Amino acid sequence: YVDIADARDFVAAFPALDAEARQAGVLAVTGASSTPGLSQAVLDEMLAGWRRVDAVEVAISPGNRAPRGLSVVAAILARAGQPVRLFRGGAWGAAPGWGLLQRRRLPGLGQRWLSLVETPDLDLIAARFAPRREAMFRAGLELSVLHLGLSALKQLVVWRWLGSLTPLARPVRFLADLLYGFGTDRGGMAVTAEGLDAAGVPTRASFALVAIAGDGPNIPVLPAAALLKALAEGRLIETGAVAAAGLVPLAAILAEFAPYRIVARRFDEPRDLFAAAIGPSYAAVPEPIRAGHAVGEALVLRGRCAVAGAATPLGRLAASLFGFPPAAADVPVTVTMRREGAAERWVREIAGHRFQSVLARRAGGRGAVTERFGPITFDLRLVPSAEGIDFVVESGRIGPLPLPRALLPVSHARERLDEAGRFQFDVSIGLPWIGRLVAYRGWLVPETSNDLRSPTSAP
């Protein structure tokens, strides 16, 4: 038995038949469709070997010229405005169906509106991949007037003016059919995941599927076709009653796309600032140092260090403006790194003295980053090696005004491994004509738990 059901409650209840199916020696599969059959196959391949999954999002958007029967319209309206249980912000909660409105660019489809919809993936992603932050499934209508109209209609249910939008199925379908000639026949799916890949590098992986020339409506049955072929050829011998997840590889489903005008592509990119800036040679850097930059959304490092303070009275004044710590022999140090868009904010706390900076990529080739302390920005070059990473100051500016070379800080910073194999930092910062402002050297290790739900993750 193989079906293409994608109703969340039906798929969730299906394993109740598992014992009976096993006893009978048969296989019963539900959800062998775009969701969860195809989406879960994509995630199985994309996340193979990953050390940690932070967030997963699946989005589906059909073209406006795709056929839509009354039953499809009624099914969409049935869940609009109804509470949908989902894992978001590191905890289970609820949001209205066709809520959480978002405008996104989908590969091959352009900008489209997307909203939360209830599918089996909301359960299966959380159960099978344990994302720390989010498991999301959104769908979108190509025409903004239709999508935003449905998003507005769902408020009638949210406000409890209507128990359901299902009675509006016929008039809504009539209005949608009036706009059938607008838009395109291009639809597709986008699957995105964030986390630590097999090498421990924070990564954002994406899979995009685009169907053109009206071939999109074939997609929902192709996972079922792949399953049936595997059964017929004896490649699938399991028994039981299960959802269509992990039964056939993605390659088997993609093979069914061959007769159709359907294009699938995968994109992987490091999310870690240092990995993205340095490029392939980052792999040569010792793993404890790479782990010390595996920020994801947030990372907390703790350790000990020694501090040499400013060398002159004027240096002590300048150091106090930046919040640099005074001299100390052996004190605790905490470094909290938190993602801010494409940048990272580093908050360093040494013996109760806190100072922070914001690091971001810049144009200039491999290893080019900026580090900003308030109004002062430095252009750095990250130089990787098998020993660690060296930081080279190339230029600086106050606001938009470049700093003359004579006023550029003298900085020596490097990351190595200490005798115990820990992430070791060695930093000194000075100014011409003033001398040393601060120098600090010590070691750091990531906290055993940097879960975003933990208050220790906050800067």
Short mmCIF file of C-alpha atoms in Angstrom, two decimals, residues 75-383:
data_model
loop_
_atom_site.label_atom_id
_atom_site.label_comp_id
_atom_site.label_asym_id
_atom_site.label_seq_id
_atom_site.Cartn_x
_atom_site.Cartn_y
_atom_site.Cartn_z
CA ALA A 75 -8.24 21.72 1.84
CA ILE A 76 -6.25 24.96 1.88
CA LEU A 77 -9.12 26.93 3.41
CA ALA A 78 -9.78 24.25 6.04
CA ARG A 79 -6.49 24.99 7.81
CA ALA A 80 -6.27 28.75 7.24
CA GLY A 81 -6.41 30.53 10.59
CA GLN A 82 -6.47 27.29 12.57
CA PRO A 83 -3.69 26.83 15.16
CA VAL A 84 -0.70 24.92 13.80
CA ARG A 85 1.68 23.28 16.24
CA LEU A 86 5.31 23.85 15.32
CA PHE A 87 8.85 23.90 16.72
CA ARG A 88 10.10 27.48 16.60
CA GLY A 89 12.49 29.53 18.71
CA GLY A 90 13.81 26.37 20.35
CA ALA A 91 10.43 25.33 21.77
CA TRP A 92 7.07 23.91 20.70
CA GLY A 93 4.35 26.45 20.20
CA ALA A 94 1.55 27.36 17.81
CA ALA A 95 0.78 29.88 15.10
CA PRO A 96 -2.23 30.32 12.79
CA GLY A 97 -2.24 28.47 9.48
CA TRP A 98 -1.36 30.84 6.64
CA GLY A 99 0.25 33.12 9.22
CA LEU A 100 3.95 33.98 9.69
CA LEU A 101 3.83 35.87 6.40
CA GLN A 102 7.20 36.21 4.67
CA ARG A 103 8.46 37.52 1.33
CA ARG A 104 11.33 35.41 -0.07
CA ARG A 105 13.26 34.91 -3.26
CA LEU A 106 12.93 31.28 -4.37
CA PRO A 107 15.56 30.00 -6.83
CA GLY A 108 14.16 29.99 -10.34
CA LEU A 109 10.85 31.49 -9.21
CA GLY A 110 11.70 35.00 -8.05
CA GLN A 111 10.07 36.81 -5.13
CA ARG A 112 7.02 35.11 -3.66
CA TRP A 113 4.94 35.38 -0.52
CA LEU A 114 5.05 32.40 1.84
CA SER A 115 3.04 31.46 4.92
CA LEU A 116 2.92 28.67 7.49
CA VAL A 117 0.97 25.58 6.42
CA GLU A 118 0.28 22.37 8.31
CA THR A 119 2.06 19.33 6.89
CA PRO A 120 3.56 16.10 8.26
CA ASP A 121 7.03 17.63 7.86
CA LEU A 122 6.45 19.81 10.92
CA ASP A 123 6.49 16.61 13.00
CA LEU A 124 8.96 14.55 10.97
CA ILE A 125 11.67 17.23 10.73
CA ALA A 126 11.63 17.68 14.50
CA ALA A 127 11.57 13.94 15.19
CA ARG A 128 14.16 12.82 12.62
CA PHE A 129 16.68 15.68 12.67
CA ALA A 130 16.21 17.36 16.09
CA PRO A 131 16.83 20.96 14.98
CA ARG A 132 17.80 23.18 17.89
CA ARG A 133 15.96 26.28 16.71
CA GLU A 134 13.28 25.71 14.11
CA ALA A 135 11.38 23.25 11.89
CA MET A 136 9.31 25.26 9.42
CA PHE A 137 7.12 24.53 6.41
CA ARG A 138 5.70 27.35 4.33
CA ALA A 139 3.68 27.46 1.13
CA GLY A 140 2.88 30.32 -1.20
CA LEU A 141 0.57 31.37 -4.01
CA GLU A 142 2.32 33.02 -6.93
CA LEU A 143 0.00 36.02 -7.26
CA SER A 144 0.35 38.46 -4.39
CA VAL A 145 -3.35 39.37 -4.54
CA LEU A 146 -4.33 35.74 -3.92
CA HIS A 147 -1.75 35.04 -1.23
CA LEU A 148 -2.29 38.28 0.69
CA GLY A 149 -6.05 37.90 0.27
CA LEU A 150 -5.95 34.44 1.85
CA SER A 151 -3.66 35.73 4.60
CA ALA A 152 -6.23 38.43 5.37
CA LEU A 153 -9.18 36.01 5.22
CA LYS A 154 -7.55 33.73 7.77
CA GLN A 155 -8.04 36.49 10.38
CA LEU A 156 -11.79 35.73 10.31
CA VAL A 157 -10.91 32.39 11.89
CA VAL A 158 -8.20 33.81 14.17
CA TRP A 159 -10.72 36.35 15.51
CA ARG A 160 -13.32 33.55 15.79
CA TRP A 161 -15.77 35.29 13.51
CA LEU A 162 -15.84 32.04 11.51
CA GLY A 163 -15.09 28.53 12.63
CA SER A 164 -13.53 27.67 9.24
CA LEU A 165 -13.07 29.16 5.79
CA THR A 166 -14.20 25.93 4.11
CA PRO A 167 -17.70 27.29 3.28
CA LEU A 168 -15.95 29.92 1.15
CA ALA A 169 -14.34 27.31 -1.11
CA ARG A 170 -16.60 27.85 -4.15
CA PRO A 171 -16.47 31.67 -4.23
CA VAL A 172 -12.70 31.65 -3.53
CA ARG A 173 -12.13 29.19 -6.36
CA PHE A 174 -14.30 31.31 -8.67
CA LEU A 175 -12.23 34.42 -7.89
CA ALA A 176 -8.96 32.49 -8.31
CA ASP A 177 -10.11 31.17 -11.69
CA LEU A 178 -10.75 34.73 -12.87
CA LEU A 179 -7.01 35.35 -12.41
CA TYR A 180 -5.92 32.08 -14.00
CA GLY A 181 -4.37 33.79 -17.00
CA PHE A 182 -1.98 35.82 -14.88
CA GLY A 183 1.31 34.65 -13.39
CA THR A 184 3.25 31.69 -14.75
CA ASP A 185 3.22 27.92 -14.92
CA ARG A 186 6.48 27.74 -12.93
CA GLY A 187 6.37 26.14 -9.49
CA GLY A 188 8.89 24.60 -7.19
CA MET A 189 10.24 23.63 -3.81
CA ALA A 190 13.08 25.04 -1.71
CA VAL A 191 14.62 23.21 1.24
CA THR A 192 17.09 25.03 3.48
CA ALA A 193 19.01 23.75 6.51
CA GLU A 194 21.50 25.41 8.85
CA GLY A 195 23.87 23.73 11.29
CA LEU A 196 27.29 22.10 11.63
CA ASP A 197 28.29 19.93 8.70
CA ALA A 198 30.33 16.71 8.90
CA ALA A 199 33.53 18.74 9.29
CA GLY A 200 32.06 20.83 12.10
CA VAL A 201 31.75 23.96 9.91
CA PRO A 202 28.57 26.05 10.33
CA THR A 203 26.86 25.58 6.98
CA ARG A 204 23.74 26.69 5.17
CA ALA A 205 22.65 24.03 2.68
CA SER A 206 19.88 24.57 0.14
CA PHE A 207 18.06 22.40 -2.37
CA ALA A 208 15.92 23.99 -5.07
CA LEU A 209 13.53 22.30 -7.47
CA VAL A 210 11.80 24.15 -10.31
CA ALA A 211 9.17 22.77 -12.70
CA ILE A 212 8.37 24.63 -15.89
CA ALA A 213 5.89 24.40 -18.76
CA GLY A 214 3.15 22.98 -16.57
CA ASP A 215 5.06 19.89 -15.40
CA GLY A 216 4.78 20.80 -11.72
CA PRO A 217 1.57 18.82 -11.07
CA ASN A 218 3.48 15.61 -11.85
CA ILE A 219 5.80 16.08 -8.86
CA PRO A 220 3.44 14.92 -6.08
CA VAL A 221 3.17 11.38 -7.50
CA LEU A 222 6.84 10.84 -8.37
CA PRO A 223 7.99 9.82 -4.86
CA ALA A 224 5.23 7.19 -4.93
CA ALA A 225 6.46 6.03 -8.34
CA ALA A 226 9.99 5.65 -6.96
CA LEU A 227 8.67 3.61 -4.03
CA LEU A 228 6.60 1.33 -6.24
CA LYS A 229 9.55 0.73 -8.54
CA ALA A 230 11.78 -0.12 -5.55
CA LEU A 231 9.16 -2.60 -4.34
CA ALA A 232 8.75 -4.16 -7.80
CA GLU A 233 12.50 -4.58 -8.19
CA GLY A 234 13.00 -6.05 -4.72
CA ARG A 235 15.12 -3.13 -3.48
CA LEU A 236 12.63 -2.33 -0.73
CA ILE A 237 11.91 -5.26 1.59
CA GLU A 238 10.81 -3.52 4.80
CA THR A 239 7.47 -4.29 6.42
CA GLY A 240 5.26 -2.18 8.64
CA ALA A 241 3.14 0.96 8.39
CA VAL A 242 5.26 4.10 8.10
CA ALA A 243 5.48 7.57 6.64
CA ALA A 244 7.48 7.97 3.44
CA ALA A 245 10.75 8.99 5.06
CA GLY A 246 14.09 7.22 4.65
CA LEU A 247 12.71 4.43 2.44
CA VAL A 248 14.25 5.36 -0.91
CA PRO A 249 17.18 7.71 -1.61
CA LEU A 250 16.72 11.08 -3.24
CA ALA A 251 18.46 9.81 -6.39
CA ALA A 252 15.67 7.29 -6.94
CA ILE A 253 13.04 10.03 -6.80
CA LEU A 254 15.02 12.39 -9.02
CA ALA A 255 15.32 9.59 -11.58
CA GLU A 256 11.52 9.74 -11.95
CA PHE A 257 11.81 13.43 -12.93
CA ALA A 258 13.66 12.56 -16.16
CA PRO A 259 10.65 12.68 -18.55
CA TYR A 260 9.59 16.09 -17.24
CA ARG A 261 10.91 19.63 -17.38
CA ILE A 262 11.99 19.68 -13.76
CA VAL A 263 15.36 21.03 -12.65
CA ALA A 264 16.88 20.30 -9.22
CA ARG A 265 20.02 21.87 -7.75
CA ARG A 266 21.82 21.90 -4.43
CA PHE A 267 23.82 24.78 -2.94
CA ASP A 268 26.05 24.62 0.15
CA GLU A 269 27.81 27.59 1.71
CA PRO A 270 29.62 28.02 5.03
CA ARG A 271 27.73 30.12 7.55
CA ASP A 272 30.77 30.51 9.78
CA LEU A 273 32.31 33.91 9.04
CA PHE A 274 35.89 32.60 9.12
CA ALA A 275 35.17 29.58 6.92
CA ALA A 276 33.37 31.74 4.37
CA ALA A 277 36.07 34.42 4.35
CA ILE A 278 39.08 32.07 4.21
CA GLY A 279 37.68 29.51 1.81
CA PRO A 280 38.98 25.96 1.18
CA SER A 281 42.27 26.47 3.05
CA TYR A 282 40.26 26.84 6.27
CA ALA A 283 40.17 23.03 6.41
CA ALA A 284 43.90 23.03 7.24
CA VAL A 285 43.31 24.98 10.48
CA PRO A 286 43.36 22.73 13.59
CA GLU A 287 39.90 21.52 14.57
CA PRO A 288 39.85 23.09 18.11
CA ILE A 289 40.40 26.51 16.51
CA ARG A 290 37.68 25.91 13.92
CA ALA A 291 35.38 24.80 16.76
CA GLY A 292 36.12 28.12 18.44
CA HIS A 293 34.66 29.91 15.42
CA ALA A 294 31.68 27.60 14.82
CA VAL A 295 29.26 30.31 15.83
CA GLY A 296 26.02 29.14 14.21
CA GLU A 297 23.63 31.54 15.92
CA ALA A 298 25.60 31.89 19.14
CA LEU A 299 28.69 30.40 20.75
CA VAL A 300 30.16 30.88 24.21
CA LEU A 301 33.84 30.18 24.93
CA ARG A 302 35.36 30.14 28.41
CA GLY A 303 38.91 29.89 29.68
CA ARG A 304 41.75 31.67 31.47
CA CYS A 305 44.21 34.35 30.44
CA ALA A 306 46.99 36.68 31.56
CA VAL A 307 46.83 40.38 30.76
CA ALA A 308 49.57 42.96 30.31
CA GLY A 309 48.02 46.40 30.65
CA ALA A 310 48.83 49.69 28.99
CA ALA A 311 52.47 50.73 29.09
CA THR A 312 52.00 54.51 29.56
CA PRO A 313 49.54 56.90 31.28
CA LEU A 314 48.24 58.02 27.87
CA GLY A 315 47.93 54.37 26.89
CA ARG A 316 45.86 53.66 30.00
CA LEU A 317 43.51 56.48 29.04
CA ALA A 318 43.11 55.13 25.52
CA ALA A 319 42.65 51.57 26.82
CA SER A 320 39.87 52.70 29.15
CA LEU A 321 37.97 54.20 26.20
CA PHE A 322 37.90 50.77 24.52
CA GLY A 323 37.15 48.92 27.78
CA PHE A 324 40.44 46.99 27.69
CA PRO A 325 41.28 45.26 31.00
CA PRO A 326 44.19 46.18 33.31
CA ALA A 327 47.13 43.90 34.04
CA ALA A 328 46.30 40.56 35.66
CA ALA A 329 48.21 37.31 36.11
CA ASP A 330 45.56 34.58 35.76
CA VAL A 331 41.91 35.57 35.37
CA PRO A 332 38.76 34.06 33.83
CA VAL A 333 37.80 35.04 30.30
CA THR A 334 34.51 34.59 28.46
CA VAL A 335 33.98 35.26 24.78
CA THR A 336 30.41 35.31 23.48
CA MET A 337 29.98 35.29 19.71
CA ARG A 338 26.55 36.00 18.28
CA ARG A 339 25.44 36.20 14.67
CA GLU A 340 24.02 39.53 13.51
CA GLY A 341 22.88 39.01 9.93
CA ALA A 342 26.03 38.28 7.94
CA ALA A 343 28.27 39.63 10.72
CA GLU A 344 29.33 38.38 14.15
CA ARG A 345 29.44 40.34 17.39
CA TRP A 346 32.21 39.26 19.77
CA VAL A 347 31.79 40.24 23.41
CA ARG A 348 34.94 39.61 25.47
CA GLU A 349 34.79 39.69 29.25
CA ILE A 350 38.10 39.48 31.12
CA ALA A 351 38.05 39.71 34.91
CA GLY A 352 34.85 41.77 34.82
CA HIS A 353 36.01 44.15 32.09
CA ARG A 354 33.95 43.91 28.92
CA PHE A 355 34.79 45.09 25.40
CA GLN A 356 33.26 44.12 22.09
CA SER A 357 33.66 44.35 18.34
CA VAL A 358 31.73 43.41 15.20
CA LEU A 359 33.41 41.32 12.49
CA ALA A 360 32.18 41.03 8.91
CA ARG A 361 33.43 39.99 5.48
CA ARG A 362 34.70 42.60 3.03
CA ALA A 363 35.77 42.72 -0.59
CA GLY A 364 39.43 42.02 -1.03
CA GLY A 365 39.87 38.32 -1.67
CA ARG A 366 40.50 35.38 0.63
CA GLY A 367 40.60 36.14 4.34
CA ALA A 368 39.41 39.74 4.00
CA VAL A 369 37.32 40.87 6.99
CA THR A 370 36.62 44.02 8.95
CA GLU A 371 36.57 44.47 12.73
CA ARG A 372 34.71 47.47 14.10
CA PHE A 373 35.18 48.94 17.58
CA GLY A 374 32.52 51.64 17.81
CA PRO A 375 33.35 54.28 15.17
CA ILE A 376 36.76 52.76 14.37
CA THR A 377 36.99 50.01 11.75
CA PHE A 378 40.03 47.96 10.82
CA ASP A 379 40.53 45.97 7.63
CA LEU A 380 42.08 42.62 8.55
CA ARG A 381 43.52 39.74 6.60
CA LEU A 382 43.04 36.25 8.07
CA VAL A 383 46.03 34.06 7.23
#
